[in-house]
Tab-separated table of C-alpha atoms in Angstrom:
chain	number	residue	atom	x	y	z
A	206	MET	CA	-5.980	7.993	-19.090
A	207	GLY	CA	-5.207	4.416	-18.327
A	208	VAL	CA	-7.226	1.555	-19.958
A	209	LEU	CA	-9.273	4.071	-22.013
A	210	SER	CA	-6.346	6.204	-23.116
A	211	ALA	CA	-2.688	4.647	-24.608
A	212	SER	CA	-0.209	7.029	-22.962
A	213	PRO	CA	0.471	6.410	-19.032
A	214	THR	CA	-0.061	8.992	-16.246
A	215	ASN	CA	1.073	9.891	-13.089
A	216	MET	CA	-2.385	9.056	-12.034
A	217	ASP	CA	-1.840	5.580	-14.641
A	218	ASN	CA	1.471	5.020	-12.529
A	219	CYS	CA	-0.494	5.428	-9.255
A	220	ILE	CA	-3.043	3.117	-9.853
A	221	GLU	CA	-0.375	0.126	-10.497
A	222	ALA	CA	1.928	0.631	-7.932
A	223	CYS	CA	-1.590	0.918	-5.335
A	224	VAL	CA	-2.631	-2.801	-7.162
A	225	LYS	CA	0.741	-3.616	-6.278
A	226	CYS	CA	1.424	-2.629	-2.953
A	227	ALA	CA	-2.389	-3.692	-2.008
A	228	ARG	CA	-1.454	-7.625	-3.420
A	229	ALA	CA	1.351	-7.196	-1.815
A	230	CYS	CA	0.317	-6.037	1.551
A	231	GLU	CA	-2.642	-9.153	1.498
A	232	GLU	CA	0.283	-11.652	0.697
A	233	CYS	CA	1.893	-10.892	3.517
A	234	THR	CA	-0.654	-10.933	6.039
A	235	THR	CA	-0.866	-14.299	4.995
A	236	ALA	CA	2.560	-15.320	5.415
A	237	CYS	CA	2.220	-13.445	8.986
A	238	LEU	CA	-0.498	-15.585	9.887
A	239	GLN	CA	1.228	-18.785	9.712
A	240	GLU	CA	4.777	-17.418	11.268
A	241	GLN	CA	5.101	-19.056	14.724
A	242	ASP	CA	5.037	-15.359	16.464
A	243	VAL	CA	1.464	-14.255	14.847
A	244	GLN	CA	1.020	-12.657	18.431
A	245	ALA	CA	4.178	-9.974	17.501
A	246	ARG	CA	3.068	-9.027	14.811
A	247	VAL	CA	-0.894	-8.036	15.241
A	248	HIS	CA	-0.016	-4.343	15.284
A	249	CYS	CA	1.794	-5.270	11.324
A	250	ILE	CA	-0.978	-7.489	10.157
A	251	GLN	CA	-3.952	-4.442	11.245
A	252	THR	CA	-1.264	-2.300	9.381
A	253	LEU	CA	-1.565	-4.569	6.410
A	254	ASN	CA	-5.036	-4.455	6.383
A	255	ASP	CA	-5.457	-0.837	6.280
A	256	CYS	CA	-2.705	-0.284	3.876
A	257	ALA	CA	-4.253	-2.784	1.903
A	258	GLU	CA	-7.787	-0.659	2.156
A	259	ILE	CA	-6.460	2.674	1.638
A	260	CYS	CA	-4.759	1.413	-1.944
A	261	LEU	CA	-7.666	0.080	-3.351
A	262	GLN	CA	-9.566	2.881	-2.239
A	263	ALA	CA	-6.880	5.325	-3.817
A	264	ILE	CA	-7.095	3.160	-6.988
A	265	ALA	CA	-11.101	3.558	-7.206
A	266	TYR	CA	-10.554	7.581	-6.155
A	267	MET	CA	-8.104	8.091	-9.148
A	268	ALA	CA	-10.053	5.986	-12.000
A	269	ARG	CA	-13.338	8.039	-11.146
A	270	ASN	CA	-10.938	11.445	-11.527
A	271	SER	CA	-12.642	11.911	-8.217
A	272	ALA	CA	-11.899	15.869	-6.872
A	273	PHE	CA	-10.651	14.148	-3.631
A	274	ALA	CA	-7.855	11.798	-5.304
A	275	GLN	CA	-5.215	13.660	-4.187
A	276	GLN	CA	-6.233	14.175	-0.824
A	277	HIS	CA	-6.645	9.969	-0.650
A	278	CYS	CA	-3.427	9.637	-2.459
A	279	GLN	CA	-1.595	11.715	0.691
A	280	LEU	CA	-3.363	10.005	3.174
A	281	CYS	CA	-2.490	6.245	1.509
A	282	ALA	CA	1.083	7.389	1.512
A	283	THR	CA	0.784	8.015	4.763
A	284	ILE	CA	-0.926	4.181	5.555
A	285	CYS	CA	1.903	3.029	3.238
A	286	GLU	CA	5.368	4.478	5.328
A	287	ALA	CA	3.808	3.132	8.472
A	288	CYS	CA	2.692	-0.058	6.963
A	289	ALA	CA	6.521	0.070	5.530
A	290	THR	CA	7.919	0.750	9.182
A	291	GLU	CA	6.032	-1.877	10.599
A	292	CYS	CA	6.731	-4.882	8.007
A	293	GLU	CA	10.434	-3.779	8.636
A	294	LYS	CA	10.661	-4.895	12.108
A	295	PHE	CA	9.872	-8.384	11.199
A	296	GLN	CA	13.724	-9.874	9.526
A	297	ASP	CA	10.954	-12.604	7.169
A	298	ALA	CA	11.605	-12.443	3.169
A	299	HIS	CA	7.699	-11.693	2.894
A	300	CYS	CA	7.599	-8.514	5.755
A	301	GLN	CA	11.143	-7.122	3.920
A	302	GLU	CA	9.564	-7.097	0.329
A	303	CYS	CA	6.454	-5.593	1.108
A	304	ALA	CA	8.060	-2.670	2.988
A	305	LYS	CA	10.289	-2.520	0.266
A	306	ILE	CA	6.395	-2.277	-1.916
A	307	CYS	CA	4.964	0.257	0.750
A	308	ARG	CA	7.985	2.841	0.146
A	309	GLU	CA	7.736	2.449	-3.791
A	310	CYS	CA	3.582	2.501	-2.819
A	311	ALA	CA	3.919	5.850	-0.915
A	312	GLU	CA	6.696	7.743	-3.020
A	313	THR	CA	4.689	7.392	-5.872
A	314	CYS	CA	1.483	8.788	-4.455
A	315	ARG	CA	3.119	11.659	-2.319
A	316	ASN	CA	3.736	12.640	-6.126
A	317	MET	CA	0.070	11.993	-7.050
A	318	ALA	CA	-0.850	14.364	-4.131
A	319	SER	CA	1.540	17.416	-5.457
């Protein structure tokens, strides 16, 4: 398992995907707040915040091998998908890249949850 062992597991891969997704969402939020149409992005920004937060929580659940980690990862996948859908509504590069990363994280979380 992760930091304390040598061989990566599905959990390690999911933790890495969640770290990447949380970071992408934080960066996308910052970029969206600087766009001229920021008012049109309010729901997207709220979803980005939810996505970053659930990813960070999922990391903690997995790292401590919580009995609820799989359920949490399933919820994380759902929120990541919703975030990707919101980001895809905007054509700028940061939203499109964030959507891609969110979809990758959702897939990894679904694998972890199963």
